[in-house]
Coordinates of C-alpha atoms and ligand atoms in Angstrom, one line a residue:
M222 CA 3.4 -23.4 -22.2
S223 CA 5.8 -26.3 -22.8
T224 CA 9.2 -27.2 -21.5
T225 CA 12.0 -28.8 -23.4
D226 CA 13.7 -31.8 -21.9
K227 CA 17.0 -30.8 -20.5
A228 CA 19.1 -33.4 -22.3
P229 CA 22.7 -32.4 -22.8
A230 CA 23.2 -30.1 -25.8
A231 CA 23.9 -31.8 -29.1
T232 CA 27.5 -32.7 -29.9
G233 CA 28.0 -29.9 -32.4
M234 CA 26.9 -27.4 -29.8
K235 CA 29.1 -29.0 -27.2
D236 CA 32.1 -28.4 -29.4
R237 CA 31.1 -24.8 -30.0
I238 CA 30.7 -24.3 -26.2
E239 CA 34.1 -25.8 -25.5
A240 CA 35.7 -23.6 -28.3
V241 CA 34.2 -20.4 -27.1
L242 CA 35.1 -21.0 -23.4
A243 CA 38.7 -21.9 -24.4
K244 CA 38.9 -18.5 -26.2
T245 CA 37.6 -16.5 -23.3
P246 CA 40.3 -15.0 -21.0
T247 CA 39.8 -16.0 -17.3
G248 CA 42.4 -13.7 -15.8
L249 CA 42.4 -10.0 -14.8
L250 CA 43.3 -7.5 -17.5
I251 CA 45.7 -5.0 -16.0
D252 CA 47.9 -2.7 -18.2
G253 CA 47.3 -4.8 -21.3
Q254 CA 48.2 -8.2 -19.7
W255 CA 45.9 -10.9 -18.5
R256 CA 47.1 -12.1 -15.2
D257 CA 46.2 -14.2 -12.1
A258 CA 44.9 -12.7 -8.9
S259 CA 47.7 -11.5 -6.5
D260 CA 46.6 -14.2 -4.0
G261 CA 45.8 -16.8 -6.6
G262 CA 42.1 -16.6 -5.7
T263 CA 39.4 -17.7 -8.0
F264 CA 35.6 -17.9 -8.3
E265 CA 33.3 -20.1 -10.4
V266 CA 30.8 -19.2 -13.1
E267 CA 27.7 -21.4 -13.4
N268 CA 25.4 -22.1 -16.3
P269 CA 21.9 -21.3 -14.9
A270 CA 20.2 -23.7 -17.3
T271 CA 22.1 -26.7 -16.0
G272 CA 23.8 -25.7 -12.7
E273 CA 27.1 -26.8 -14.2
V274 CA 30.3 -24.8 -13.5
I275 CA 31.5 -23.5 -16.9
A276 CA 34.5 -21.4 -15.9
T277 CA 36.9 -20.6 -13.1
M278 CA 37.9 -16.9 -13.0
A279 CA 40.7 -15.0 -11.3
S280 CA 39.1 -13.1 -8.4
A281 CA 40.6 -9.6 -8.0
T282 CA 41.9 -8.6 -4.6
R283 CA 42.3 -5.0 -3.2
E284 CA 45.9 -5.1 -4.5
D285 CA 44.8 -6.1 -7.9
S286 CA 42.2 -3.3 -8.1
Q287 CA 44.8 -0.9 -7.0
A288 CA 47.1 -2.1 -9.8
A289 CA 44.3 -1.6 -12.3
M290 CA 43.7 1.9 -11.0
D291 CA 47.5 2.6 -11.3
A292 CA 47.4 1.4 -14.9
A293 CA 44.3 3.5 -15.7
A294 CA 45.8 6.6 -14.1
D295 CA 49.2 6.1 -15.9
A296 CA 47.5 5.8 -19.3
Q297 CA 45.2 8.7 -18.9
E298 CA 47.3 11.6 -20.2
S299 CA 48.6 9.9 -23.4
W300 CA 45.1 8.5 -24.1
A301 CA 43.5 11.9 -23.7
R302 CA 46.0 13.3 -26.2
T303 CA 45.3 10.6 -28.7
P304 CA 43.5 12.2 -31.6
A305 CA 39.7 11.6 -31.7
R306 CA 40.0 10.1 -35.1
E307 CA 42.3 7.3 -33.7
R308 CA 39.9 6.7 -30.8
S309 CA 37.0 6.6 -33.2
E310 CA 38.7 4.1 -35.5
I311 CA 39.4 1.7 -32.6
L312 CA 35.7 1.8 -31.8
R313 CA 34.8 1.2 -35.4
R314 CA 37.1 -1.8 -35.7
A315 CA 35.7 -3.1 -32.4
F316 CA 32.2 -2.8 -34.0
D317 CA 33.4 -4.8 -37.0
L318 CA 34.9 -7.4 -34.7
V319 CA 31.7 -7.7 -32.7
Q320 CA 29.9 -8.5 -36.0
E321 CA 32.6 -11.1 -36.9
R322 CA 32.5 -12.7 -33.5
A323 CA 28.7 -12.3 -32.9
E324 CA 28.1 -16.1 -32.6
D325 CA 30.7 -16.4 -29.9
L326 CA 29.4 -13.5 -27.9
A327 CA 25.8 -14.7 -28.1
L328 CA 26.7 -18.2 -27.0
L329 CA 28.7 -16.9 -24.1
M330 CA 25.8 -14.8 -22.9
T331 CA 23.4 -17.7 -23.2
L332 CA 25.8 -19.9 -21.2
E333 CA 26.5 -17.6 -18.3
M334 CA 23.2 -15.7 -18.1
G335 CA 20.5 -18.0 -19.6
K336 CA 18.8 -15.9 -22.3
P337 CA 17.9 -17.9 -25.4
L338 CA 20.4 -17.7 -28.3
A339 CA 18.1 -15.6 -30.5
E340 CA 17.8 -13.0 -27.7
A341 CA 21.5 -13.1 -27.1
A342 CA 22.0 -12.4 -30.8
G343 CA 19.7 -9.4 -30.4
E344 CA 21.8 -8.1 -27.6
V345 CA 25.0 -8.5 -29.7
K346 CA 23.4 -6.3 -32.3
Y347 CA 22.1 -3.7 -29.7
G348 CA 25.4 -3.8 -27.7
G349 CA 27.5 -3.5 -30.8
E350 CA 25.7 -0.4 -31.9
F351 CA 27.1 1.6 -29.0
L352 CA 30.6 1.0 -30.5
R353 CA 29.5 2.3 -33.9
W354 CA 27.5 5.2 -32.5
F355 CA 30.3 6.5 -30.3
A356 CA 32.8 6.0 -33.1
E357 CA 30.7 8.5 -34.9
E358 CA 30.2 10.8 -31.9
A359 CA 33.9 10.8 -31.0
V360 CA 34.8 13.2 -33.8
R361 CA 31.9 15.6 -33.4
D362 CA 32.2 16.8 -29.9
Y363 CA 31.7 20.5 -30.7
G364 CA 32.7 23.3 -28.3
R365 CA 32.0 27.1 -28.5
Y366 CA 34.1 30.1 -29.5
L367 CA 32.6 33.5 -29.0
D368 CA 32.9 36.9 -27.3
T369 CA 31.5 37.7 -23.9
P370 CA 28.4 40.0 -24.2
E371 CA 30.6 42.9 -23.0
G372 CA 33.3 42.2 -25.6
N373 CA 36.0 42.2 -23.0
L374 CA 37.0 38.5 -23.4
R375 CA 36.9 35.8 -26.0
M376 CA 35.5 32.5 -24.7
L377 CA 36.8 29.1 -25.6
V378 CA 34.5 26.4 -24.3
T379 CA 35.8 22.9 -24.8
H380 CA 35.1 19.4 -23.6
K381 CA 37.9 17.3 -22.0
P382 CA 37.9 13.7 -20.9
V383 CA 36.7 13.6 -17.3
G384 CA 39.6 11.2 -16.4
P385 CA 39.9 7.7 -15.1
C386 CA 36.5 6.0 -14.6
L387 CA 35.3 3.0 -12.6
L388 CA 32.6 1.1 -14.6
I389 CA 30.4 -1.4 -12.7
T390 CA 28.0 -3.5 -14.7
P391 CA 25.1 -5.9 -13.9
W392 CA 24.5 -9.5 -15.1
N393 CA 21.3 -9.1 -17.1
F394 CA 22.8 -7.6 -20.3
P395 CA 26.4 -8.7 -20.1
L396 CA 27.6 -7.1 -23.4
A397 CA 25.3 -4.1 -23.9
M398 CA 25.8 -2.8 -20.3
A399 CA 29.6 -2.9 -20.9
T400 CA 29.6 -1.3 -24.4
R401 CA 27.2 1.4 -23.3
K402 CA 29.9 2.6 -20.8
V403 CA 33.2 1.6 -22.5
A404 CA 32.3 3.0 -25.9
P405 CA 31.6 6.6 -24.8
A406 CA 34.6 6.5 -22.4
V407 CA 36.9 5.5 -25.3
A408 CA 35.3 8.2 -27.5
A409 CA 35.8 10.9 -24.8
G410 CA 39.4 9.8 -24.1
C411 CA 38.9 8.3 -20.6
T412 CA 40.7 5.3 -19.2
M413 CA 38.8 2.8 -17.3
V414 CA 38.6 0.0 -14.7
L415 CA 35.6 -2.3 -15.5
K416 CA 34.1 -4.5 -12.9
P417 CA 31.7 -7.0 -14.4
A418 CA 29.0 -8.8 -12.4
R419 CA 30.2 -11.9 -10.6
L420 CA 27.5 -14.0 -12.2
T421 CA 28.4 -13.0 -15.8
P422 CA 32.1 -12.0 -16.2
L423 CA 32.8 -14.1 -19.4
T424 CA 31.2 -11.8 -22.0
S425 CA 33.1 -8.8 -20.6
Q426 CA 36.4 -10.7 -20.6
Y427 CA 35.8 -11.7 -24.2
F428 CA 34.8 -8.2 -25.1
A429 CA 37.9 -6.7 -23.4
Q430 CA 40.2 -9.0 -25.5
L431 CA 38.2 -7.9 -28.6
M432 CA 39.0 -4.2 -27.7
L433 CA 42.7 -5.0 -27.4
D434 CA 42.4 -6.8 -30.8
A435 CA 40.8 -3.6 -32.2
G436 CA 43.9 -1.7 -31.1
L437 CA 43.1 -0.2 -27.7
P438 CA 46.4 0.7 -26.0
A439 CA 47.4 -1.1 -22.8
G440 CA 46.1 0.5 -19.6
V441 CA 43.1 2.2 -21.2
L442 CA 40.7 -0.6 -20.3
N443 CA 41.4 -2.7 -17.2
V444 CA 39.1 -5.5 -16.2
V445 CA 38.9 -6.8 -12.6
S446 CA 36.3 -9.6 -12.2
S447 CA 36.0 -10.6 -8.6
A448 CA 34.0 -12.6 -6.1
S449 CA 34.0 -9.5 -3.9
A450 CA 32.5 -6.4 -5.4
A451 CA 33.6 -4.3 -2.4
A452 CA 37.2 -5.5 -2.6
V453 CA 37.4 -4.0 -6.1
S454 CA 35.3 -0.9 -5.7
E455 CA 36.3 0.5 -2.3
P456 CA 40.0 1.1 -2.9
I457 CA 39.3 2.5 -6.3
M458 CA 36.6 4.8 -5.1
A459 CA 38.9 6.1 -2.3
D460 CA 41.7 6.8 -4.8
P461 CA 42.0 10.6 -5.5
R462 CA 43.0 9.9 -9.1
L463 CA 39.6 8.4 -9.9
R464 CA 37.3 11.0 -11.5
K465 CA 34.0 9.2 -12.2
V466 CA 32.0 6.1 -11.3
S467 CA 29.4 4.8 -13.8
F468 CA 27.1 2.1 -12.3
T469 CA 24.3 0.0 -13.6
G470 CA 22.6 -2.2 -11.1
S471 CA 20.1 -2.1 -8.2
T472 CA 19.0 1.0 -6.5
P473 CA 20.3 0.0 -3.0
V474 CA 23.9 -0.7 -4.3
G475 CA 23.7 2.6 -6.4
K476 CA 22.9 4.5 -3.2
Q477 CA 25.9 2.9 -1.4
L478 CA 28.2 3.9 -4.2
M479 CA 26.8 7.5 -4.2
K480 CA 27.7 7.7 -0.6
L481 CA 31.2 6.5 -1.3
A482 CA 31.5 9.0 -4.2
T483 CA 30.9 12.0 -1.9
D484 CA 34.4 11.8 -0.3
N485 CA 36.2 12.5 -3.5
V486 CA 33.2 14.4 -5.0
L487 CA 33.2 12.0 -7.9
R488 CA 31.1 12.4 -11.0
T489 CA 28.4 9.7 -11.0
S490 CA 26.2 8.1 -13.6
M491 CA 23.6 5.8 -12.0
E492 CA 21.4 3.5 -14.0
L493 CA 19.3 1.8 -11.4
G494 CA 16.2 -0.2 -10.9
G495 CA 12.8 0.2 -12.4
N496 CA 9.1 -0.5 -11.9
G497 CA 7.8 0.2 -15.3
P498 CA 4.0 0.6 -16.0
L499 CA 2.5 -0.4 -19.3
I500 CA -0.9 1.4 -19.7
V501 CA -3.5 0.1 -22.1
F502 CA -6.3 2.6 -22.7
E503 CA -9.8 1.8 -23.9
D504 CA -8.9 3.3 -27.3
A505 CA -5.8 1.1 -27.7
D506 CA -5.4 -1.4 -30.5
V507 CA -5.5 -4.4 -28.2
D508 CA -3.5 -6.7 -30.5
K509 CA -0.7 -4.0 -30.6
A510 CA -0.9 -3.6 -26.8
V511 CA -0.5 -7.4 -26.3
A512 CA 2.4 -7.6 -28.7
G513 CA 4.0 -4.6 -26.9
A514 CA 3.4 -6.1 -23.5
M515 CA 4.9 -9.5 -24.5
A516 CA 8.0 -7.7 -25.7
A517 CA 8.3 -5.3 -22.8
K518 CA 7.5 -8.0 -20.2
M519 CA 9.2 -11.1 -21.5
R520 CA 12.4 -9.7 -23.1
N521 CA 15.3 -11.2 -21.2
M522 CA 12.8 -13.4 -19.2
G523 CA 11.6 -10.2 -17.5
E524 CA 15.1 -9.6 -16.1
A525 CA 15.3 -6.1 -17.6
C526 CA 15.3 -2.7 -15.9
T527 CA 13.1 -1.6 -18.7
A528 CA 10.6 -4.4 -18.1
A529 CA 6.9 -3.6 -18.0
N530 CA 6.6 -4.6 -14.4
R531 CA 2.9 -3.7 -14.1
L532 CA 0.2 -4.0 -16.8
L533 CA -2.4 -1.3 -16.1
V534 CA -5.4 -2.0 -18.3
H535 CA -8.7 -0.1 -18.7
E536 CA -11.6 -2.0 -17.3
S537 CA -13.5 -2.0 -20.6
V538 CA -10.7 -3.9 -22.5
V539 CA -9.2 -6.0 -19.7
D540 CA -11.0 -9.3 -20.6
E541 CA -10.0 -9.1 -24.2
F542 CA -6.4 -8.1 -23.2
V543 CA -6.0 -10.9 -20.7
E544 CA -7.4 -13.5 -23.0
K545 CA -5.1 -12.6 -25.9
M546 CA -2.1 -12.2 -23.6
A547 CA -2.8 -15.6 -21.9
A548 CA -2.7 -17.3 -25.4
K549 CA 0.7 -15.8 -26.1
M550 CA 2.2 -16.6 -22.7
A551 CA 0.9 -20.2 -22.9
A552 CA 2.6 -20.6 -26.3
L553 CA 6.1 -19.8 -24.9
T554 CA 8.6 -22.6 -24.6
V555 CA 10.8 -22.7 -21.5
G556 CA 14.2 -24.4 -21.7
N557 CA 17.9 -24.3 -22.1
G558 CA 18.6 -21.2 -24.2
V559 CA 21.0 -23.2 -26.5
D560 CA 18.2 -25.5 -27.6
D561 CA 16.2 -24.8 -30.7
G562 CA 12.7 -23.3 -30.2
V563 CA 13.3 -22.1 -26.7
S564 CA 11.8 -18.7 -26.0
V565 CA 12.2 -18.4 -22.2
G566 CA 15.5 -19.4 -20.5
P567 CA 16.2 -19.9 -16.8
M568 CA 16.4 -17.2 -14.1
V569 CA 20.0 -16.2 -13.5
E570 CA 20.4 -18.0 -10.2
A571 CA 18.3 -20.0 -7.6
K572 CA 17.9 -16.8 -5.5
A573 CA 16.3 -15.0 -8.4
R574 CA 13.9 -17.9 -9.2
D575 CA 12.9 -18.1 -5.5
S576 CA 12.3 -14.3 -5.4
V577 CA 9.9 -14.6 -8.4
E578 CA 8.1 -17.4 -6.7
E579 CA 7.6 -15.2 -3.6
F580 CA 6.1 -12.4 -5.7
V581 CA 3.5 -14.9 -7.1
T582 CA 2.7 -16.4 -3.7
D583 CA 2.2 -12.9 -2.2
A584 CA -0.1 -11.7 -5.0
V585 CA -2.2 -14.9 -4.8
E586 CA -2.5 -14.6 -1.1
R587 CA -3.8 -11.0 -1.6
G588 CA -6.5 -12.2 -4.0
A589 CA -4.8 -12.2 -7.5
K590 CA -5.9 -14.9 -10.0
V591 CA -3.3 -17.0 -11.8
V592 CA -4.3 -17.1 -15.5
V593 CA -1.2 -18.8 -16.9
G594 CA 1.8 -20.5 -15.2
G595 CA 2.5 -19.6 -11.5
A596 CA 5.1 -22.2 -10.6
R597 CA 8.7 -23.0 -10.7
V598 CA 9.9 -25.7 -13.1
D599 CA 11.8 -28.6 -11.6
G600 CA 15.6 -28.5 -12.0
P601 CA 18.3 -28.8 -12.9
G602 CA 18.5 -25.1 -13.7
Y603 CA 16.5 -22.2 -12.3
F604 CA 13.3 -22.1 -14.4
F605 CA 10.0 -20.3 -13.7
Q606 CA 6.9 -20.6 -15.8
P607 CA 5.8 -17.5 -17.8
T608 CA 3.0 -16.3 -15.5
L609 CA 0.0 -14.0 -16.1
L610 CA -1.9 -12.8 -13.0
R611 CA -5.1 -10.7 -13.1
D612 CA -7.1 -8.8 -10.5
V613 CA -3.9 -8.0 -8.7
P614 CA -4.4 -5.6 -5.8
V615 CA -2.2 -2.5 -5.9
D616 CA -0.5 -3.3 -2.6
A617 CA 0.8 -6.7 -3.9
R618 CA 4.6 -6.8 -4.0
A619 CA 4.5 -7.7 -7.7
V620 CA 3.0 -4.2 -8.2
T621 CA 5.1 -2.2 -5.7
E622 CA 8.5 -3.8 -6.3
E623 CA 10.7 -4.7 -9.3
I624 CA 9.8 -8.4 -10.1
F625 CA 12.8 -9.1 -12.5
G626 CA 11.2 -12.3 -13.8
P627 CA 8.6 -13.6 -16.3
V628 CA 5.5 -12.6 -14.2
A629 CA 3.0 -10.2 -15.6
P630 CA 0.5 -8.7 -13.0
V631 CA -2.6 -7.1 -14.5
V632 CA -4.2 -4.2 -12.6
T633 CA -7.4 -2.5 -13.9
F634 CA -8.2 1.3 -13.9
K635 CA -11.3 3.4 -14.7
D636 CA -10.0 6.6 -16.3
E637 CA -6.9 8.6 -17.4
D638 CA -6.3 10.3 -14.0
E639 CA -6.3 7.0 -12.2
A640 CA -4.0 5.4 -14.8
V641 CA -1.5 8.3 -14.3
A642 CA -1.7 8.1 -10.5
L643 CA -1.1 4.4 -10.5
A644 CA 1.8 4.7 -13.0
N645 CA 3.5 7.4 -10.9
A646 CA 2.9 5.6 -7.5
T647 CA 6.5 4.3 -7.3
E648 CA 9.8 5.6 -6.2
Y649 CA 11.2 4.5 -9.6
G650 CA 11.1 6.3 -12.9
L651 CA 12.9 4.5 -15.7
A652 CA 10.8 3.0 -18.5
S653 CA 7.0 3.3 -19.2
Y654 CA 4.8 2.2 -22.0
V655 CA 1.5 3.7 -23.2
F656 CA -1.0 2.2 -25.7
T657 CA -3.7 4.4 -27.2
E658 CA -4.6 5.2 -30.8
N659 CA -5.2 8.8 -29.7
I660 CA -1.7 10.3 -30.2
S661 CA -2.6 13.6 -28.4
R662 CA -3.6 11.5 -25.4
G663 CA -0.4 9.6 -25.6
L664 CA 1.7 12.7 -25.7
R665 CA -0.3 14.2 -22.9
I666 CA 0.5 11.1 -20.8
G667 CA 4.1 11.7 -21.7
D668 CA 3.8 15.1 -20.0
R669 CA 2.2 13.7 -16.9
I670 CA 4.2 10.6 -16.4
E671 CA 7.4 10.7 -14.2
F672 CA 9.6 8.4 -16.2
G673 CA 12.8 9.0 -18.2
L674 CA 11.7 6.8 -21.0
M675 CA 8.3 6.2 -22.6
G676 CA 7.2 3.9 -25.4
L677 CA 4.1 5.1 -27.3
N678 CA 2.4 2.1 -28.9
V679 CA 5.7 0.1 -28.8
G680 CA 7.2 -2.3 -26.3
V681 CA 11.0 -2.0 -27.0
I682 CA 12.6 1.4 -27.3
S683 CA 16.3 0.9 -26.4
N684 CA 18.6 2.3 -29.0
A685 CA 22.3 3.4 -29.0
A686 CA 21.2 6.8 -30.5
A687 CA 18.7 7.5 -27.7
P688 CA 19.4 9.0 -24.3
F689 CA 18.6 6.2 -21.9
G690 CA 18.1 6.9 -18.2
G691 CA 15.7 7.4 -15.3
V692 CA 14.3 9.9 -12.9
K693 CA 13.5 9.6 -9.2
Q694 CA 15.3 6.6 -7.7
S695 CA 16.0 5.0 -11.1
G696 CA 19.1 7.1 -11.4
L697 CA 21.1 10.0 -12.7
G698 CA 22.6 10.7 -16.1
R699 CA 21.9 9.3 -19.6
E700 CA 23.6 6.6 -21.6
G701 CA 23.6 6.5 -25.4
G702 CA 22.7 9.4 -27.7
A703 CA 24.7 12.6 -27.8
E704 CA 24.1 12.8 -24.0
G705 CA 26.0 9.6 -23.4
L706 CA 29.3 11.1 -24.5
H707 CA 29.0 14.0 -22.1
E708 CA 28.8 11.7 -19.2
Y709 CA 32.5 11.2 -19.8
T710 CA 33.6 14.8 -20.5
T711 CA 34.0 17.8 -18.4
T712 CA 33.5 21.4 -19.7
Q713 CA 36.4 23.8 -19.6
Y714 CA 36.1 27.5 -20.3
I715 CA 39.2 29.5 -21.2
G716 CA 38.8 33.3 -21.2
V717 CA 41.1 34.9 -23.7
E718 CA 42.2 38.5 -23.7
N719 CA 40.2 40.4 -26.3
P720 CA 42.5 40.4 -29.4
W721 CA 41.1 43.9 -30.3
A722 CA 41.8 45.3 -26.8
N723 CA 44.5 47.8 -27.9
V724 CA 43.4 48.4 -31.4
P725 CA 41.4 51.7 -31.9
N726 CA 37.9 51.4 -33.3
P727 CA 37.9 53.2 -36.6
G728 CA 34.4 54.5 -35.8
T729 CA 35.1 56.0 -32.4
G730 CA 38.9 56.1 -32.2
T731 CA 39.0 54.4 -28.8
P732 CA 40.3 50.9 -28.1
A733 CA 37.7 48.2 -27.7
Ligands
NAD864 P1 23.4 -5.4 -8.3 O1 23.2 -4.0 -7.8 O2 23.3 -6.5 -7.3 O3 24.9 -5.5 -9.0 C1 25.3 -4.6 -10.0 C2 26.8 -4.6 -10.0 O4 27.2 -4.0 -8.8 C3 27.5 -6.0 -10.1 O5 28.7 -5.9 -10.8 C4 27.8 -6.2 -8.6 O6 28.9 -7.1 -8.5 C5 28.2 -4.8 -8.2 N1 28.1 -4.6 -6.7 C6 27.3 -5.2 -5.8 N2 27.5 -4.7 -4.6 C7 28.5 -3.8 -4.7 C8 29.2 -2.9 -3.8 N3 28.9 -2.9 -2.5 N4 30.1 -2.1 -4.3 C9 30.4 -2.1 -5.7 N5 29.8 -2.9 -6.6 C10 28.8 -3.7 -6.1 O7 22.4 -5.5 -9.5 P2 22.2 -6.8 -10.4 O8 21.4 -7.8 -9.7 O9 23.5 -7.2 -11.1 O10 21.3 -6.2 -11.6 C11 19.9 -6.0 -11.5 C12 19.6 -4.6 -11.2 O11 20.1 -3.7 -12.2 C13 18.1 -4.4 -11.3 O12 17.6 -3.6 -10.3 C14 17.9 -3.6 -12.6 O13 16.8 -2.8 -12.8 C15 19.2 -2.8 -12.7 N6 19.5 -2.5 -14.0 C16 19.4 -1.2 -14.4 C17 19.6 -0.8 -15.7 C18 19.5 0.6 -16.1 O14 20.0 1.0 -17.2 N7 18.8 1.5 -15.4 C19 20.1 -1.7 -16.6 C20 20.2 -3.1 -16.2 C21 19.9 -3.4 -14.9

């Protein structure tokens, strides 16, 4: 693998960076207005590729989050009554604006989070699709109209917006994690308070302004970035007007929020951590498996909940797999994501880089062999080499925990039962990947594997039209697909007096 020198970005790029940062609101969005924090407090956003501070943001206090909740609650009724077509068209305009402003959005993500520009552009495409998908779903939320089996009532079953929602997003996909929640909430007619991750608020702030530009009324989307997550979430979660919390982030924080949600019996959607297996059977096309493993492991520098955390490879193909994977890993270029030719950016912060290093040290101490990489890259910035480990014992932390970095541990297995047992030996159940040219076997593994998502001979499966979500401690609920809209609706049944109740049946002469 090579590293680029970390010379300052070229002049043209510097101008683009200054321009996009100047366009990005740094305040709190409350009731349609960008404003400072009530106590004037701020926090800084750093570029993880350089360690430089790139923005100073207003840091919401408890009072600010209360004001955001007030705005969301006040806007709820009129927003719920806004025709679905109007809500749909706002989303469609927002989709078009994302296409127009794609370069700005991609650059912001690279600056605050580190992913290379080409990957950031991929996220703009993926994240934007939630706006188009839910623009289409907004006008097709069918209910039911039918008689009870006894014929004594007519049943009207409809979906209503669940009500004001708190949306909490992580730093790893700053645009897509926001659109995946905001778009269905808009489609359903819910108002929102969005709390972006402290490390990456800029993309959400830019996106929120884009939603206003698309015509979203004041108060529907409120954004409260903050240095203190608890200062924002606790008063809102305690407010009886809140109806739902949708969270994407780590399992421990998700559990804390679920506990807070019990007091007001809040609806919850929880998209939590993962420990995805990628299984390569002896009848796999090994080149396809290597390509899939590279995509599933290295996307977003491994900082993805869908990452293939563990590569489980049949003993008869492991040498070929490791050799081919090593060649691909060694060919990657580590560097500042704004530079040409970079395929692996920095970890999001020093703590994340240090944690990845600990996983490697632990695996090596337990007997794993380093095939490629294995070390941090000197700063500035928080870089770690793409790393391939083999002969990794199953009790290594890199196998039992979520790595969230560019480290691929290879574990071997002997047969299908062992592969399934290894795959399921985790409290997580989000993404999994299976490589076999025997499709019946692939589908059989789908039955046996305890994961909400499975890629069969493919390493990237995220799509706005697909229901995304986990089982076990990876979470509750689904985002995207038709299911994603219903996370933001509640079902109401109206029983109507039988309209034929007093009309004699011409056959029997008695009323129905
Ligand atoms: P995190 O749990 O540290 O933070 C997520 C969000 O929660 C951030 O906005 C953070 O500020 C906020 N937060 C932290 N403590 C809080 C508290 N006490 N109350 C309210 N909010 C709080 O997670 P992260 O490090 O930002 O993201 C990485 C994790 O997210 C990984 O575990 C990853 O697997 C998971 N993730 C899951 C999905 C999914 O769809 N399942 C997608 C992306 C990331």
